mmCIF file of N, CA and C in Angstrom:
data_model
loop_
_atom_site.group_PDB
_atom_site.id
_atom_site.type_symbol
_atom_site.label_atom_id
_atom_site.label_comp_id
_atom_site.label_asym_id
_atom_site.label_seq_id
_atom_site.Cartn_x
_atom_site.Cartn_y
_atom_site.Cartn_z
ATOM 1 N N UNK X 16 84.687 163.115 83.878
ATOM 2 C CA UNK X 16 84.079 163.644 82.686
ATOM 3 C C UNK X 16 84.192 165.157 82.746
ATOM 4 N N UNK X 17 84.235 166.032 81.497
ATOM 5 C CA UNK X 17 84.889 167.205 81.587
ATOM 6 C C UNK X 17 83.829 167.513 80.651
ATOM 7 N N UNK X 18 82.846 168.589 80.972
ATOM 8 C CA UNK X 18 81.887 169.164 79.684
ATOM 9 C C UNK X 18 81.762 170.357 79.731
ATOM 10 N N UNK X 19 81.485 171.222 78.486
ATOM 11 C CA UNK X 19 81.223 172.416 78.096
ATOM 12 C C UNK X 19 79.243 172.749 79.039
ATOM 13 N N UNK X 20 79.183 173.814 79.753
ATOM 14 C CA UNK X 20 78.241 173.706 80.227
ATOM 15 C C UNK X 20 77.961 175.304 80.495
ATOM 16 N N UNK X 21 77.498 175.892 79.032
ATOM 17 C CA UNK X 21 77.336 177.170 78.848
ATOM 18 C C UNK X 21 75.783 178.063 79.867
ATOM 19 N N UNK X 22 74.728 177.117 79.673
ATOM 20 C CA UNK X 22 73.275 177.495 79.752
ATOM 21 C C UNK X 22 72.752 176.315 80.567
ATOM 22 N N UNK X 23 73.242 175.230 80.328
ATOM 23 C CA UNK X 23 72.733 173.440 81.381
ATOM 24 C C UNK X 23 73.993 172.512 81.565
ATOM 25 N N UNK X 24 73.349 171.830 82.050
ATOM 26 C CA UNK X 24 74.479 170.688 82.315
ATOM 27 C C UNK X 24 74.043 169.592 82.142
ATOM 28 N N UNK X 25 74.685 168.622 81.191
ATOM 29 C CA UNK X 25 76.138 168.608 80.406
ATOM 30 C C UNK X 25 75.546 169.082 79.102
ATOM 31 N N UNK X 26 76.648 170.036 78.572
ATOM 32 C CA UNK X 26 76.169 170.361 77.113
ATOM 33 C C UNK X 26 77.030 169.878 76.106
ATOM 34 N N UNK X 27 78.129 169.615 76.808
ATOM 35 C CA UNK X 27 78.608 169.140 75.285
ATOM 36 C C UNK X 27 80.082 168.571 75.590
ATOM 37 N N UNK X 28 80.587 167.023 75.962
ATOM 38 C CA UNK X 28 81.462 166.331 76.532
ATOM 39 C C UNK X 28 83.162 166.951 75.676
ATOM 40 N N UNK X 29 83.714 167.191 76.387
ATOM 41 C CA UNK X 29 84.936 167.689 76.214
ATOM 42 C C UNK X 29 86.166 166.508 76.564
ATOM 43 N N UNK X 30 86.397 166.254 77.696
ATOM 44 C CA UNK X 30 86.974 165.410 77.942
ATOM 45 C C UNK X 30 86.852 163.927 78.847
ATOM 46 N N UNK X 31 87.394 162.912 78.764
ATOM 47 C CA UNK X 31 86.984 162.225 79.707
ATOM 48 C C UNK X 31 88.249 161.304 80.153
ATOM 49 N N UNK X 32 88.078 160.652 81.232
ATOM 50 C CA UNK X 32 89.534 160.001 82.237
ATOM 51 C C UNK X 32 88.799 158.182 81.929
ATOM 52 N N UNK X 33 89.822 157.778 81.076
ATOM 53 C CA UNK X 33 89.655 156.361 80.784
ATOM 54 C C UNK X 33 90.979 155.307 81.114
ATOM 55 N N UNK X 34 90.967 154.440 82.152
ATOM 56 C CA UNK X 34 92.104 154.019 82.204
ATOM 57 C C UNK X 34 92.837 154.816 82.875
ATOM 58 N N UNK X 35 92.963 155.809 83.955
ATOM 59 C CA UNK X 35 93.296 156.636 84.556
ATOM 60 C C UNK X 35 94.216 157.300 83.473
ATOM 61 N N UNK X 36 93.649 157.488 82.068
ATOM 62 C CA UNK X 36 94.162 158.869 80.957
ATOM 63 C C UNK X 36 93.279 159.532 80.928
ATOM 64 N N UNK X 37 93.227 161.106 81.130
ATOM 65 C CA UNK X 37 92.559 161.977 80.252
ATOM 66 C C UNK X 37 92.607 161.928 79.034
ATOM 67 N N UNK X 38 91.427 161.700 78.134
ATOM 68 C CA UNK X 38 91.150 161.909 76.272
ATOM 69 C C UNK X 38 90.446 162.618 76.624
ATOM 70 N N UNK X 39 91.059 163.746 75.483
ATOM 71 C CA UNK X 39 90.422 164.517 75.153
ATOM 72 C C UNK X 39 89.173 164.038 73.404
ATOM 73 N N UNK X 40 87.716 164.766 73.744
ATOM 74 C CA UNK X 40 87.019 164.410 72.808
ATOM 75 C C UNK X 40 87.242 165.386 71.673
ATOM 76 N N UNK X 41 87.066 164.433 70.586
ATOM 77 C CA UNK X 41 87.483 165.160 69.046
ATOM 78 C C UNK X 41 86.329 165.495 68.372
ATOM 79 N N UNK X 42 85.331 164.611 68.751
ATOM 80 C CA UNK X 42 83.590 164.893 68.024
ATOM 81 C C UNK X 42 82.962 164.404 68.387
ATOM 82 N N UNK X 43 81.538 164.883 68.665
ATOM 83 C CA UNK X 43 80.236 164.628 69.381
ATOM 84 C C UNK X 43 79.668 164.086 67.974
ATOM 85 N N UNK X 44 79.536 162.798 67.848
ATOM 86 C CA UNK X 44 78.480 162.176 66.773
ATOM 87 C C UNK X 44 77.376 162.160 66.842
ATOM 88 N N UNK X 45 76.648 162.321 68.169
ATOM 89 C CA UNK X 45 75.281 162.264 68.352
ATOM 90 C C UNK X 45 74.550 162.568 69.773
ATOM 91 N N UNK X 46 73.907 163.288 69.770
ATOM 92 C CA UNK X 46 73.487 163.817 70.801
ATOM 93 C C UNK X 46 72.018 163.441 71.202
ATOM 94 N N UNK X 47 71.613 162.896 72.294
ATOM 95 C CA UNK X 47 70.078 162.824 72.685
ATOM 96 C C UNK X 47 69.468 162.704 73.391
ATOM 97 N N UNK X 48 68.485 162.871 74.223
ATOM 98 C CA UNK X 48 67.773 162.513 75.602
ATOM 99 C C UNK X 48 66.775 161.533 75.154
ATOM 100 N N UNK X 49 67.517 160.810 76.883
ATOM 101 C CA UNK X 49 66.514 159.554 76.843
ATOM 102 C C UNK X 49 66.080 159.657 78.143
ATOM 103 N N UNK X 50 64.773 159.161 78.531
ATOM 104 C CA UNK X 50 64.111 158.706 79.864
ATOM 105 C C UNK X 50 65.117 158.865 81.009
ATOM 106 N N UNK X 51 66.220 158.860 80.973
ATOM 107 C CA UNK X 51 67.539 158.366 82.136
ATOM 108 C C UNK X 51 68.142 159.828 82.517
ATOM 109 N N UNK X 52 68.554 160.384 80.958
ATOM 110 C CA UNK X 52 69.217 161.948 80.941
ATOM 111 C C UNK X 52 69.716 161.553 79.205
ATOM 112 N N UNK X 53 71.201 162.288 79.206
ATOM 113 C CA UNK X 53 71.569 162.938 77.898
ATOM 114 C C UNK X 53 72.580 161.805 77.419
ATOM 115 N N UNK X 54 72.145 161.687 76.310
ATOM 116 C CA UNK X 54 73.172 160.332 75.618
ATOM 117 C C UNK X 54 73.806 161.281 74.875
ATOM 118 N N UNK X 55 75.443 161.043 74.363
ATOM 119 C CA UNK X 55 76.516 161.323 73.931
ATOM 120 C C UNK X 55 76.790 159.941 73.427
ATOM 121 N N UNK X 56 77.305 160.510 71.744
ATOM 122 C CA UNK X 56 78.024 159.060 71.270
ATOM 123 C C UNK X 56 79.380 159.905 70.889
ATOM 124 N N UNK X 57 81.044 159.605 71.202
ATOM 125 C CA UNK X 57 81.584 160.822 71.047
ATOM 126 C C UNK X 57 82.729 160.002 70.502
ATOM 127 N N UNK X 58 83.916 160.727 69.403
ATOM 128 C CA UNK X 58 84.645 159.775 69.285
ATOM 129 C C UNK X 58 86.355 160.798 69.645
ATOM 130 N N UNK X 59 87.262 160.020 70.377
ATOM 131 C CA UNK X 59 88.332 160.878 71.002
ATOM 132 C C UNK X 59 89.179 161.070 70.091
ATOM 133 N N UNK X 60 90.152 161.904 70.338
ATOM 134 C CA UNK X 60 91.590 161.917 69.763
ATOM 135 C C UNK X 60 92.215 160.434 68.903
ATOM 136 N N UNK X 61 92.160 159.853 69.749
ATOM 137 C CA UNK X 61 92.818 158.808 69.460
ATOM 138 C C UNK X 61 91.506 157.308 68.595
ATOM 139 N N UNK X 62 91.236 158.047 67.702
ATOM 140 C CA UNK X 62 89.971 157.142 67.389
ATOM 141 C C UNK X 62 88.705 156.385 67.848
ATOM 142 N N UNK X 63 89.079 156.242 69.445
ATOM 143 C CA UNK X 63 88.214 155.156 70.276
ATOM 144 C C UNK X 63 87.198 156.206 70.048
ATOM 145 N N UNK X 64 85.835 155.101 70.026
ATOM 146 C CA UNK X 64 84.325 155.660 70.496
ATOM 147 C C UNK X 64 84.384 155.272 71.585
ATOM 148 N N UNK X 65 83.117 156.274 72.808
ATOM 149 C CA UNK X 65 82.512 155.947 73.359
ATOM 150 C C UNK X 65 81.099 156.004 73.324
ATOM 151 N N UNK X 66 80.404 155.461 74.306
ATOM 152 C CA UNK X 66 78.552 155.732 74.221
ATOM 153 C C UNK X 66 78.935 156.855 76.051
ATOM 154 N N UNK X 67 78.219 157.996 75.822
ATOM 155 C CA UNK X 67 78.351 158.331 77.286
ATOM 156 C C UNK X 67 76.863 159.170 77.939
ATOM 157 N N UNK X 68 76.367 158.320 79.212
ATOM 158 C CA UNK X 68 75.043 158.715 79.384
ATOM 159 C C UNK X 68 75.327 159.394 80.448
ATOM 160 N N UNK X 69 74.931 160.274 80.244
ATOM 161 C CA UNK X 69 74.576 161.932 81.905
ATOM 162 C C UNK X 69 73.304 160.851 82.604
ATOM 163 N N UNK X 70 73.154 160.483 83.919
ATOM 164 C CA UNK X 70 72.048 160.064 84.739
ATOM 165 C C UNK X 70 71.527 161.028 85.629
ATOM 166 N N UNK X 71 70.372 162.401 84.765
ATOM 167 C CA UNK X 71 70.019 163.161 85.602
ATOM 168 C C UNK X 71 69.746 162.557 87.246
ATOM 169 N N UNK X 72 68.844 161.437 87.681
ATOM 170 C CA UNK X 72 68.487 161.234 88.691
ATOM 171 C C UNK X 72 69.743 161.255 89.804
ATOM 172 N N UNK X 73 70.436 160.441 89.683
ATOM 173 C CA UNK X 73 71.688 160.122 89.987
ATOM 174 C C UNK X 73 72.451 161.329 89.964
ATOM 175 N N UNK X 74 72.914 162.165 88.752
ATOM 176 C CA UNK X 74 74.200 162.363 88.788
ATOM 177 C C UNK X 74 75.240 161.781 88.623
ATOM 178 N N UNK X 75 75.420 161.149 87.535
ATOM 179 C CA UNK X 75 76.371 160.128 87.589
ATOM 180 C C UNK X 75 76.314 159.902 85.822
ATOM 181 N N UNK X 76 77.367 159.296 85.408
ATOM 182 C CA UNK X 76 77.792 159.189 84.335
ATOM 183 C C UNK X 76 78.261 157.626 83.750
ATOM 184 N N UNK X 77 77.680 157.129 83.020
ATOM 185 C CA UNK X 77 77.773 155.969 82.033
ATOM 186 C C UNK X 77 78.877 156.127 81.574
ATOM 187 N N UNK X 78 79.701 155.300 81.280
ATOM 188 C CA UNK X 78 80.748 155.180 79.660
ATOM 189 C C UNK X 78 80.889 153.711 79.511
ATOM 190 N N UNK X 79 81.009 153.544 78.243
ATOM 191 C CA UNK X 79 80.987 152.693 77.396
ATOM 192 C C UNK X 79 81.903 152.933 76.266
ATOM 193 N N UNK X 80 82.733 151.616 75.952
ATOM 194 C CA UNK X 80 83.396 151.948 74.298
ATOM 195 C C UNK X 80 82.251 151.097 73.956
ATOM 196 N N UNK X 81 82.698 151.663 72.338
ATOM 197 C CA UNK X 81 81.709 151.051 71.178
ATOM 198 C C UNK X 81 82.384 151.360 69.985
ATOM 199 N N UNK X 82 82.110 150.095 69.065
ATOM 200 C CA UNK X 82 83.088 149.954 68.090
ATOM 201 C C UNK X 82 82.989 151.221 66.842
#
């Protein structure tokens, strides 16, 4: 996962490695914190969505497609 991280971390998902490809992200649809860390709903270059959760505790990162 590749993010813009001006002032915190993650601020704003840039790229991500799916299928051992880098996509690059085209738009952040929705942004939000939940109980876990920072939800990202983002949709790439190439049309695919994903759902992508930051796991402050962890450190670690969710992905998910979604239609």
């Amino acid at each position: 996962m590749e993010c813009r991280s001006e002032y915190t971390y993650p601020q704003r998902p840039v790229a991500l490695w799916f299928d051992q490809n880098r996509v690059t992200v085209a738009e952040a649809e929705h942004e939000s914190r939940t109980p876990r860390g920072k939800l990202f709903r983002v949709r790439l270059e190439d049309g695919r969505r994903f759902e992508l959760l930051y796991e402050e505790l962890t450190d670690e990162w969710s992905v998910r497609e979604i239609a």
